[in-house]
Amino acid sequence: MRRKKPEDLREWCYPFIFETRLTCDYEILTDELCCHIGVVLSQLGEGFDDIRTDLEQLQPLIYNLNGSVRGKNGIFEQDIDWLKERYTHYQQATAGRVTGFVLPRGPAPVPQLHLCRCTGKKIVRMLVRLEQEGRKFDEILPRFANVLANFFFVLTVVIKDRLNVEEVPYISINY
């Protein structure tokens, strides 16, 4: 049975919620990421003004990413250039701190940033699936989403560094 828009709008949480295409799932993932960032922002203490400013600038970009598959593209080269520059800034600030895999743990908001990182990866995977489904979108979207996932990881390293929290290495028995 195909669902349709209910008469009572209280029974309808999103205009595209009953679609069977992956576009709606992509939009929900990007919305989830924006919400995760809101949680991170609520948990940032003093001494993290630079990270707060970056995340506040990033939230609207994620909603631009959200609408860029169904609607017109809202992510541009200057957005990815800015994100790469911020990534490089934080990476250089913590150079040598992480040399391999680490366990995703630490004080808040580190675990929440790891959830952002994982959601970023899910967004990349959803873009792969959307492309497989035949959906057309600008190639900058998966580029931006990949940088997003990496950006969230480097923020975990910066926060733990500033709080003097050690990274816990993970040594794989699989590779």
PDB file of N, CA and C in Angstrom, residues 65-165:
ATOM      1  N   LEU A  65      23.930  21.178   2.064  1.00  0.00           N
ATOM      2  CA  LEU A  65      24.232  19.835   1.562  1.00  0.00           C
ATOM      3  C   LEU A  65      22.950  19.012   1.483  1.00  0.00           C
ATOM      4  N   ASN A  66      22.105  19.161   2.487  1.00  0.00           N
ATOM      5  CA  ASN A  66      20.831  18.448   2.565  1.00  0.00           C
ATOM      6  C   ASN A  66      20.000  18.677   1.309  1.00  0.00           C
ATOM      7  N   GLY A  67      19.810  19.932   0.926  1.00  0.00           N
ATOM      8  CA  GLY A  67      18.934  20.247  -0.199  1.00  0.00           C
ATOM      9  C   GLY A  67      19.579  20.137  -1.562  1.00  0.00           C
ATOM     10  N   SER A  68      20.846  19.784  -1.603  1.00  0.00           N
ATOM     11  CA  SER A  68      21.586  19.793  -2.868  1.00  0.00           C
ATOM     12  C   SER A  68      21.355  18.574  -3.742  1.00  0.00           C
ATOM     13  N   VAL A  69      20.650  17.584  -3.253  1.00  0.00           N
ATOM     14  CA  VAL A  69      20.328  16.421  -4.084  1.00  0.00           C
ATOM     15  C   VAL A  69      18.946  16.596  -4.703  1.00  0.00           C
ATOM     16  N   ARG A  70      17.974  16.999  -3.925  1.00  0.00           N
ATOM     17  CA  ARG A  70      16.615  17.176  -4.429  1.00  0.00           C
ATOM     18  C   ARG A  70      16.477  18.509  -5.166  1.00  0.00           C
ATOM     19  N   GLY A  71      17.121  19.548  -4.640  1.00  0.00           N
ATOM     20  CA  GLY A  71      17.000  20.891  -5.207  1.00  0.00           C
ATOM     21  C   GLY A  71      18.272  21.295  -5.926  1.00  0.00           C
ATOM     22  N   LYS A  72      18.476  22.596  -6.017  1.00  0.00           N
ATOM     23  CA  LYS A  72      19.692  23.061  -6.689  1.00  0.00           C
ATOM     24  C   LYS A  72      20.887  22.956  -5.749  1.00  0.00           C
ATOM     25  N   ASN A  73      22.064  22.821  -6.333  1.00  0.00           N
ATOM     26  CA  ASN A  73      23.280  22.651  -5.553  1.00  0.00           C
ATOM     27  C   ASN A  73      23.530  23.868  -4.658  1.00  0.00           C
ATOM     28  N   GLY A  74      23.853  23.603  -3.388  1.00  0.00           N
ATOM     29  CA  GLY A  74      24.126  24.666  -2.432  1.00  0.00           C
ATOM     30  C   GLY A  74      25.508  24.573  -1.805  1.00  0.00           C
ATOM     31  N   ILE A  75      26.349  23.682  -2.329  1.00  0.00           N
ATOM     32  CA  ILE A  75      27.728  23.546  -1.850  1.00  0.00           C
ATOM     33  C   ILE A  75      28.645  23.961  -2.992  1.00  0.00           C
ATOM     34  N   PHE A  76      29.604  24.830  -2.676  1.00  0.00           N
ATOM     35  CA  PHE A  76      30.455  25.418  -3.705  1.00  0.00           C
ATOM     36  C   PHE A  76      31.928  25.227  -3.352  1.00  0.00           C
ATOM     37  N   GLU A  77      32.780  25.468  -4.335  1.00  0.00           N
ATOM     38  CA  GLU A  77      34.229  25.299  -4.121  1.00  0.00           C
ATOM     39  C   GLU A  77      34.712  26.104  -2.925  1.00  0.00           C
ATOM     40  N   GLN A  78      34.191  27.313  -2.720  1.00  0.00           N
ATOM     41  CA  GLN A  78      34.662  28.110  -1.584  1.00  0.00           C
ATOM     42  C   GLN A  78      34.287  27.451  -0.258  1.00  0.00           C
ATOM     43  N   ASP A  79      33.202  26.687  -0.236  1.00  0.00           N
ATOM     44  CA  ASP A  79      32.813  25.969   0.987  1.00  0.00           C
ATOM     45  C   ASP A  79      33.800  24.848   1.289  1.00  0.00           C
ATOM     46  N   ILE A  80      34.119  24.070   0.269  1.00  0.00           N
ATOM     47  CA  ILE A  80      35.069  22.979   0.485  1.00  0.00           C
ATOM     48  C   ILE A  80      36.472  23.529   0.757  1.00  0.00           C
ATOM     49  N   ASP A  81      36.837  24.632   0.114  1.00  0.00           N
ATOM     50  CA  ASP A  81      38.137  25.261   0.388  1.00  0.00           C
ATOM     51  C   ASP A  81      38.217  25.719   1.842  1.00  0.00           C
ATOM     52  N   TRP A  82      37.136  26.341   2.333  1.00  0.00           N
ATOM     53  CA  TRP A  82      37.104  26.786   3.730  1.00  0.00           C
ATOM     54  C   TRP A  82      37.240  25.600   4.675  1.00  0.00           C
ATOM     55  N   LEU A  83      36.481  24.521   4.416  1.00  0.00           N
ATOM     56  CA  LEU A  83      36.511  23.354   5.287  1.00  0.00           C
ATOM     57  C   LEU A  83      37.884  22.687   5.267  1.00  0.00           C
ATOM     58  N   LYS A  84      38.493  22.592   4.104  1.00  0.00           N
ATOM     59  CA  LYS A  84      39.842  22.027   4.020  1.00  0.00           C
ATOM     60  C   LYS A  84      40.852  22.886   4.777  1.00  0.00           C
ATOM     61  N   GLU A  85      40.699  24.207   4.672  1.00  0.00           N
ATOM     62  CA  GLU A  85      41.618  25.107   5.389  1.00  0.00           C
ATOM     63  C   GLU A  85      41.482  24.923   6.889  1.00  0.00           C
ATOM     64  N   ARG A  86      40.250  24.805   7.381  1.00  0.00           N
ATOM     65  CA  ARG A  86      40.036  24.606   8.818  1.00  0.00           C
ATOM     66  C   ARG A  86      40.560  23.242   9.253  1.00  0.00           C
ATOM     67  N   TYR A  87      40.366  22.230   8.428  1.00  0.00           N
ATOM     68  CA  TYR A  87      40.902  20.897   8.721  1.00  0.00           C
ATOM     69  C   TYR A  87      42.431  20.970   8.855  1.00  0.00           C
ATOM     70  N   THR A  88      43.079  21.595   7.883  1.00  0.00           N
ATOM     71  CA  THR A  88      44.531  21.714   7.892  1.00  0.00           C
ATOM     72  C   THR A  88      45.013  22.492   9.114  1.00  0.00           C
ATOM     73  N   HIS A  89      44.301  23.557   9.451  1.00  0.00           N
ATOM     74  CA  HIS A  89      44.636  24.347  10.643  1.00  0.00           C
ATOM     75  C   HIS A  89      44.679  23.462  11.882  1.00  0.00           C
ATOM     76  N   TYR A  90      43.641  22.676  12.103  1.00  0.00           N
ATOM     77  CA  TYR A  90      43.580  21.823  13.296  1.00  0.00           C
ATOM     78  C   TYR A  90      44.562  20.659  13.205  1.00  0.00           C
ATOM     79  N   GLN A  91      44.737  20.124  12.027  1.00  0.00           N
ATOM     80  CA  GLN A  91      45.674  19.016  11.854  1.00  0.00           C
ATOM     81  C   GLN A  91      47.094  19.471  12.187  1.00  0.00           C
ATOM     82  N   GLN A  92      47.479  20.641  11.716  1.00  0.00           N
ATOM     83  CA  GLN A  92      48.806  21.167  12.010  1.00  0.00           C
ATOM     84  C   GLN A  92      48.974  21.457  13.494  1.00  0.00           C
ATOM     85  N   ALA A  93      47.911  21.881  14.152  1.00  0.00           N
ATOM     86  CA  ALA A  93      47.973  22.196  15.585  1.00  0.00           C
ATOM     87  C   ALA A  93      48.208  20.953  16.435  1.00  0.00           C
ATOM     88  N   THR A  94      47.884  19.780  15.893  1.00  0.00           N
ATOM     89  CA  THR A  94      48.027  18.533  16.652  1.00  0.00           C
ATOM     90  C   THR A  94      48.935  17.531  15.926  1.00  0.00           C
ATOM     91  N   ALA A  95      49.795  18.035  15.078  1.00  0.00           N
ATOM     92  CA  ALA A  95      50.674  17.167  14.270  1.00  0.00           C
ATOM     93  C   ALA A  95      51.420  16.179  15.165  1.00  0.00           C
ATOM     94  N   GLY A  96      51.386  14.910  14.773  1.00  0.00           N
ATOM     95  CA  GLY A  96      52.094  13.857  15.488  1.00  0.00           C
ATOM     96  C   GLY A  96      51.342  13.255  16.659  1.00  0.00           C
ATOM     97  N   ARG A  97      50.218  13.829  17.040  1.00  0.00           N
ATOM     98  CA  ARG A  97      49.465  13.317  18.202  1.00  0.00           C
ATOM     99  C   ARG A  97      48.842  11.953  17.914  1.00  0.00           C
ATOM    100  N   VAL A  98      48.321  11.760  16.718  1.00  0.00           N
ATOM    101  CA  VAL A  98      47.699  10.491  16.337  1.00  0.00           C
ATOM    102  C   VAL A  98      48.477   9.919  15.167  1.00  0.00           C
ATOM    103  N   THR A  99      48.986   8.708  15.349  1.00  0.00           N
ATOM    104  CA  THR A  99      49.784   8.079  14.287  1.00  0.00           C
ATOM    105  C   THR A  99      49.165   6.782  13.789  1.00  0.00           C
ATOM    106  N   GLY A 100      48.026   6.421  14.320  1.00  0.00           N
ATOM    107  CA  GLY A 100      47.342   5.200  13.900  1.00  0.00           C
ATOM    108  C   GLY A 100      45.894   5.265  14.331  1.00  0.00           C
ATOM    109  N   PHE A 101      45.268   4.109  14.401  1.00  0.00           N
ATOM    110  CA  PHE A 101      43.876   4.060  14.842  1.00  0.00           C
ATOM    111  C   PHE A 101      43.798   4.332  16.340  1.00  0.00           C
ATOM    112  N   VAL A 102      42.740   5.026  16.738  1.00  0.00           N
ATOM    113  CA  VAL A 102      42.473   5.273  18.158  1.00  0.00           C
ATOM    114  C   VAL A 102      41.030   4.914  18.441  1.00  0.00           C
ATOM    115  N   LEU A 103      40.785   4.586  19.695  1.00  0.00           N
ATOM    116  CA  LEU A 103      39.416   4.261  20.092  1.00  0.00           C
ATOM    117  C   LEU A 103      38.598   5.552  20.212  1.00  0.00           C
ATOM    118  N   PRO A 104      37.351   5.511  19.772  1.00  0.00           N
ATOM    119  CA  PRO A 104      36.504   6.711  19.818  1.00  0.00           C
ATOM    120  C   PRO A 104      35.930   6.942  21.216  1.00  0.00           C
ATOM    121  N   ARG A 105      36.760   7.518  22.063  1.00  0.00           N
ATOM    122  CA  ARG A 105      36.326   7.786  23.430  1.00  0.00           C
ATOM    123  C   ARG A 105      36.956   9.063  23.937  1.00  0.00           C
ATOM    124  N   GLY A 106      36.428   9.540  25.033  1.00  0.00           N
ATOM    125  CA  GLY A 106      36.918  10.757  25.650  1.00  0.00           C
ATOM    126  C   GLY A 106      35.768  11.515  26.263  1.00  0.00           C
ATOM    127  N   PRO A 107      36.074  12.653  26.874  1.00  0.00           N
ATOM    128  CA  PRO A 107      35.024  13.450  27.497  1.00  0.00           C
ATOM    129  C   PRO A 107      34.162  14.148  26.443  1.00  0.00           C
ATOM    130  N   ALA A 108      32.941  14.484  26.845  1.00  0.00           N
ATOM    131  CA  ALA A 108      32.059  15.227  25.938  1.00  0.00           C
ATOM    132  C   ALA A 108      32.727  16.537  25.560  1.00  0.00           C
ATOM    133  N   PRO A 109      32.622  16.923  24.330  1.00  0.00           N
ATOM    134  CA  PRO A 109      31.826  16.406  23.223  1.00  0.00           C
ATOM    135  C   PRO A 109      32.587  15.493  22.261  1.00  0.00           C
ATOM    136  N   VAL A 110      33.662  14.853  22.721  1.00  0.00           N
ATOM    137  CA  VAL A 110      34.442  13.989  21.825  1.00  0.00           C
ATOM    138  C   VAL A 110      33.599  12.836  21.266  1.00  0.00           C
ATOM    139  N   PRO A 111      32.868  12.068  22.103  1.00  0.00           N
ATOM    140  CA  PRO A 111      32.055  10.983  21.526  1.00  0.00           C
ATOM    141  C   PRO A 111      31.011  11.500  20.535  1.00  0.00           C
ATOM    142  N   GLN A 112      30.457  12.679  20.817  1.00  0.00           N
ATOM    143  CA  GLN A 112      29.462  13.246  19.923  1.00  0.00           C
ATOM    144  C   GLN A 112      30.091  13.630  18.584  1.00  0.00           C
ATOM    145  N   LEU A 113      31.324  14.099  18.604  1.00  0.00           N
ATOM    146  CA  LEU A 113      32.022  14.392  17.348  1.00  0.00           C
ATOM    147  C   LEU A 113      32.333  13.117  16.582  1.00  0.00           C
ATOM    148  N   HIS A 114      32.595  12.034  17.294  1.00  0.00           N
ATOM    149  CA  HIS A 114      32.781  10.751  16.605  1.00  0.00           C
ATOM    150  C   HIS A 114      31.474  10.310  15.945  1.00  0.00           C
ATOM    151  N   LEU A 115      30.343  10.601  16.584  1.00  0.00           N
ATOM    152  CA  LEU A 115      29.059  10.311  15.936  1.00  0.00           C
ATOM    153  C   LEU A 115      28.866  11.178  14.698  1.00  0.00           C
ATOM    154  N   CYS A 116      29.318  12.436  14.762  1.00  0.00           N
ATOM    155  CA  CYS A 116      29.290  13.302  13.573  1.00  0.00           C
ATOM    156  C   CYS A 116      30.129  12.683  12.460  1.00  0.00           C
ATOM    157  N   ARG A 117      31.303  12.201  12.832  1.00  0.00           N
ATOM    158  CA  ARG A 117      32.207  11.571  11.852  1.00  0.00           C
ATOM    159  C   ARG A 117      31.528  10.372  11.198  1.00  0.00           C
ATOM    160  N   CYS A 118      30.917   9.527  12.001  1.00  0.00           N
ATOM    161  CA  CYS A 118      30.236   8.344  11.445  1.00  0.00           C
ATOM    162  C   CYS A 118      29.057   8.734  10.564  1.00  0.00           C
ATOM    163  N   THR A 119      28.311   9.740  10.975  1.00  0.00           N
ATOM    164  CA  THR A 119      27.187  10.195  10.165  1.00  0.00           C
ATOM    165  C   THR A 119      27.681  10.794   8.858  1.00  0.00           C
ATOM    166  N   GLY A 120      28.822  11.487   8.907  1.00  0.00           N
ATOM    167  CA  GLY A 120      29.436  11.991   7.676  1.00  0.00           C
ATOM    168  C   GLY A 120      29.745  10.862   6.708  1.00  0.00           C
ATOM    169  N   LYS A 121      30.267   9.765   7.236  1.00  0.00           N
ATOM    170  CA  LYS A 121      30.547   8.585   6.390  1.00  0.00           C
ATOM    171  C   LYS A 121      29.255   8.004   5.815  1.00  0.00           C
ATOM    172  N   LYS A 122      28.208   7.965   6.631  1.00  0.00           N
ATOM    173  CA  LYS A 122      26.920   7.456   6.151  1.00  0.00           C
ATOM    174  C   LYS A 122      26.388   8.321   5.008  1.00  0.00           C
ATOM    175  N   ILE A 123      26.633   9.624   5.105  1.00  0.00           N
ATOM    176  CA  ILE A 123      26.194  10.537   4.045  1.00  0.00           C
ATOM    177  C   ILE A 123      26.956  10.238   2.762  1.00  0.00           C
ATOM    178  N   VAL A 124      28.261  10.010   2.862  1.00  0.00           N
ATOM    179  CA  VAL A 124      29.045   9.642   1.672  1.00  0.00           C
ATOM    180  C   VAL A 124      28.481   8.360   1.066  1.00  0.00           C
ATOM    181  N   ARG A 125      28.231   7.374   1.895  1.00  0.00           N
ATOM    182  CA  ARG A 125      27.692   6.097   1.395  1.00  0.00           C
ATOM    183  C   ARG A 125      26.313   6.289   0.763  1.00  0.00           C
ATOM    184  N   MET A 126      25.506   7.153   1.347  1.00  0.00           N
ATOM    185  CA  MET A 126      24.176   7.394   0.777  1.00  0.00           C
ATOM    186  C   MET A 126      24.304   8.083  -0.577  1.00  0.00           C
ATOM    187  N   LEU A 127      25.278   8.968  -0.715  1.00  0.00           N
ATOM    188  CA  LEU A 127      25.501   9.595  -2.026  1.00  0.00           C
ATOM    189  C   LEU A 127      25.916   8.558  -3.060  1.00  0.00           C
ATOM    190  N   VAL A 128      26.712   7.585  -2.648  1.00  0.00           N
ATOM    191  CA  VAL A 128      27.084   6.476  -3.547  1.00  0.00           C
ATOM    192  C   VAL A 128      25.833   5.726  -3.983  1.00  0.00           C
ATOM    193  N   ARG A 129      24.961   5.439  -3.036  1.00  0.00           N
ATOM    194  CA  ARG A 129      23.724   4.707  -3.345  1.00  0.00           C
ATOM    195  C   ARG A 129      22.782   5.530  -4.219  1.00  0.00           C
ATOM    196  N   LEU A 130      22.701   6.841  -3.946  1.00  0.00           N
ATOM    197  CA  LEU A 130      21.856   7.715  -4.771  1.00  0.00           C
ATOM    198  C   LEU A 130      22.360   7.743  -6.209  1.00  0.00           C
ATOM    199  N   GLU A 131      23.666   7.811  -6.367  1.00  0.00           N
ATOM    200  CA  GLU A 131      24.237   7.798  -7.720  1.00  0.00           C
ATOM    201  C   GLU A 131      23.938   6.470  -8.405  1.00  0.00           C
ATOM    202  N   GLN A 132      24.055   5.377  -7.650  1.00  0.00           N
ATOM    203  CA  GLN A 132      23.733   4.046  -8.185  1.00  0.00           C
ATOM    204  C   GLN A 132      22.259   3.967  -8.594  1.00  0.00           C
ATOM    205  N   GLU A 133      21.412   4.660  -7.859  1.00  0.00           N
ATOM    206  CA  GLU A 133      19.975   4.694  -8.137  1.00  0.00           C
ATOM    207  C   GLU A 133      19.650   5.543  -9.371  1.00  0.00           C
ATOM    208  N   GLY A 134      20.645   6.306  -9.852  1.00  0.00           N
ATOM    209  CA  GLY A 134      20.440   7.126 -11.034  1.00  0.00           C
ATOM    210  C   GLY A 134      20.235   8.600 -10.744  1.00  0.00           C
ATOM    211  N   ARG A 135      20.361   8.978  -9.489  1.00  0.00           N
ATOM    212  CA  ARG A 135      20.192  10.384  -9.102  1.00  0.00           C
ATOM    213  C   ARG A 135      21.407  11.183  -9.534  1.00  0.00           C
ATOM    214  N   LYS A 136      21.191  12.338 -10.125  1.00  0.00           N
ATOM    215  CA  LYS A 136      22.269  13.228 -10.568  1.00  0.00           C
ATOM    216  C   LYS A 136      22.454  14.348  -9.557  1.00  0.00           C
ATOM    217  N   PHE A 137      23.714  14.650  -9.232  1.00  0.00           N
ATOM    218  CA  PHE A 137      24.046  15.748  -8.332  1.00  0.00           C
ATOM    219  C   PHE A 137      25.484  16.154  -8.609  1.00  0.00           C
ATOM    220  N   ASP A 138      25.853  17.317  -8.118  1.00  0.00           N
ATOM    221  CA  ASP A 138      27.191  17.860  -8.347  1.00  0.00           C
ATOM    222  C   ASP A 138      28.229  16.990  -7.634  1.00  0.00           C
ATOM    223  N   GLU A 139      29.345  16.757  -8.303  1.00  0.00           N
ATOM    224  CA  GLU A 139      30.408  15.908  -7.740  1.00  0.00           C
ATOM    225  C   GLU A 139      31.043  16.509  -6.488  1.00  0.00           C
ATOM    226  N   ILE A 140      30.792  17.765  -6.211  1.00  0.00           N
ATOM    227  CA  ILE A 140      31.348  18.387  -5.010  1.00  0.00           C
ATOM    228  C   ILE A 140      30.712  17.822  -3.738  1.00  0.00           C
ATOM    229  N   LEU A 141      29.508  17.277  -3.827  1.00  0.00           N
ATOM    230  CA  LEU A 141      28.817  16.786  -2.634  1.00  0.00           C
ATOM    231  C   LEU A 141      29.572  15.659  -1.939  1.00  0.00           C
ATOM    232  N   PRO A 142      29.964  14.591  -2.637  1.00  0.00           N
ATOM    233  CA  PRO A 142      30.733  13.561  -1.930  1.00  0.00           C
ATOM    234  C   PRO A 142      32.119  14.053  -1.497  1.00  0.00           C
ATOM    235  N   ARG A 143      32.704  14.965  -2.230  1.00  0.00           N
ATOM    236  CA  ARG A 143      33.985  15.538  -1.809  1.00  0.00           C
ATOM    237  C   ARG A 143      33.817  16.258  -0.480  1.00  0.00           C
ATOM    238  N   PHE A 144      32.799  17.106  -0.408  1.00  0.00           N
ATOM    239  CA  PHE A 144      32.530  17.872   0.806  1.00  0.00           C
ATOM    240  C   PHE A 144      32.217  16.932   1.973  1.00  0.00           C
ATOM    241  N   ALA A 145      31.395  15.927   1.734  1.00  0.00           N
ATOM    242  CA  ALA A 145      31.008  14.996   2.800  1.00  0.00           C
ATOM    243  C   ALA A 145      32.212  14.204   3.309  1.00  0.00           C
ATOM    244  N   ASN A 146      33.120  13.830   2.436  1.00  0.00           N
ATOM    245  CA  ASN A 146      34.332  13.138   2.877  1.00  0.00           C
ATOM    246  C   ASN A 146      35.190  14.042   3.760  1.00  0.00           C
ATOM    247  N   VAL A 147      35.361  15.292   3.355  1.00  0.00           N
ATOM    248  CA  VAL A 147      36.136  16.221   4.171  1.00  0.00           C
ATOM    249  C   VAL A 147      35.440  16.430   5.518  1.00  0.00           C
ATOM    250  N   LEU A 148      34.114  16.492   5.513  1.00  0.00           N
ATOM    251  CA  LEU A 148      33.361  16.630   6.768  1.00  0.00           C
ATOM    252  C   LEU A 148      33.732  15.532   7.756  1.00  0.00           C
ATOM    253  N   ALA A 149      33.699  14.290   7.310  1.00  0.00           N
ATOM    254  CA  ALA A 149      34.009  13.170   8.203  1.00  0.00           C
ATOM    255  C   ALA A 149      35.419  13.323   8.776  1.00  0.00           C
ATOM    256  N   ASN A 150      36.373  13.673   7.934  1.00  0.00           N
ATOM    257  CA  ASN A 150      37.746  13.870   8.399  1.00  0.00           C
ATOM    258  C   ASN A 150      37.852  15.060   9.350  1.00  0.00           C
ATOM    259  N   PHE A 151      37.111  16.112   9.071  1.00  0.00           N
ATOM    260  CA  PHE A 151      37.118  17.306   9.908  1.00  0.00           C
ATOM    261  C   PHE A 151      36.660  16.973  11.328  1.00  0.00           C
ATOM    262  N   PHE A 152      35.591  16.200  11.442  1.00  0.00           N
ATOM    263  CA  PHE A 152      35.091  15.856  12.767  1.00  0.00           C
ATOM    264  C   PHE A 152      36.113  15.039  13.549  1.00  0.00           C
ATOM    265  N   PHE A 153      36.834  14.165  12.849  1.00  0.00           N
ATOM    266  CA  PHE A 153      37.866  13.400  13.550  1.00  0.00           C
ATOM    267  C   PHE A 153      38.955  14.320  14.084  1.00  0.00           C
ATOM    268  N   VAL A 154      39.442  15.230  13.254  1.00  0.00           N
ATOM    269  CA  VAL A 154      40.521  16.105  13.711  1.00  0.00           C
ATOM    270  C   VAL A 154      40.061  16.978  14.868  1.00  0.00           C
ATOM    271  N   LEU A 155      38.785  17.334  14.915  1.00  0.00           N
ATOM    272  CA  LEU A 155      38.282  18.093  16.065  1.00  0.00           C
ATOM    273  C   LEU A 155      38.361  17.269  17.352  1.00  0.00           C
ATOM    274  N   THR A 156      38.133  15.961  17.264  1.00  0.00           N
ATOM    275  CA  THR A 156      38.261  15.131  18.471  1.00  0.00           C
ATOM    276  C   THR A 156      39.694  15.157  18.978  1.00  0.00           C
ATOM    277  N   VAL A 157      40.629  15.148  18.078  1.00  0.00           N
ATOM    278  CA  VAL A 157      42.048  15.167  18.451  1.00  0.00           C
ATOM    279  C   VAL A 157      42.400  16.502  19.103  1.00  0.00           C
ATOM    280  N   VAL A 158      41.926  17.592  18.526  1.00  0.00           N
ATOM    281  CA  VAL A 158      42.201  18.928  19.070  1.00  0.00           C
ATOM    282  C   VAL A 158      41.623  19.065  20.478  1.00  0.00           C
ATOM    283  N   ILE A 159      40.386  18.666  20.649  1.00  0.00           N
ATOM    284  CA  ILE A 159      39.739  18.818  21.959  1.00  0.00           C
ATOM    285  C   ILE A 159      40.467  17.991  23.004  1.00  0.00           C
ATOM    286  N   LYS A 160      40.792  16.745  22.683  1.00  0.00           N
ATOM    287  CA  LYS A 160      41.503  15.907  23.648  1.00  0.00           C
ATOM    288  C   LYS A 160      42.886  16.479  23.948  1.00  0.00           C
ATOM    289  N   ASP A 161      43.531  17.045  22.957  1.00  0.00           N
ATOM    290  CA  ASP A 161      44.833  17.672  23.169  1.00  0.00           C
ATOM    291  C   ASP A 161      44.708  18.843  24.139  1.00  0.00           C
ATOM    292  N   ARG A 162      43.735  19.706  23.905  1.00  0.00           N
ATOM    293  CA  ARG A 162      43.561  20.882  24.769  1.00  0.00           C
ATOM    294  C   ARG A 162      43.157  20.506  26.190  1.00  0.00           C
ATOM    295  N   LEU A 163      42.489  19.371  26.339  1.00  0.00           N
ATOM    296  CA  LEU A 163      42.079  18.911  27.667  1.00  0.00           C
ATOM    297  C   LEU A 163      43.112  17.984  28.303  1.00  0.00           C
ATOM    298  N   ASN A 164      44.229  17.767  27.612  1.00  0.00           N
ATOM    299  CA  ASN A 164      45.286  16.864  28.091  1.00  0.00           C
ATOM    300  C   ASN A 164      44.773  15.450  28.334  1.00  0.00           C
ATOM    301  N   VAL A 165      43.932  14.984  27.425  1.00  0.00           N
ATOM    302  CA  VAL A 165      43.400  13.620  27.483  1.00  0.00           C
ATOM    303  C   VAL A 165      44.156  12.792  26.451  1.00  0.00           C
TER     304      VAL A 165
END
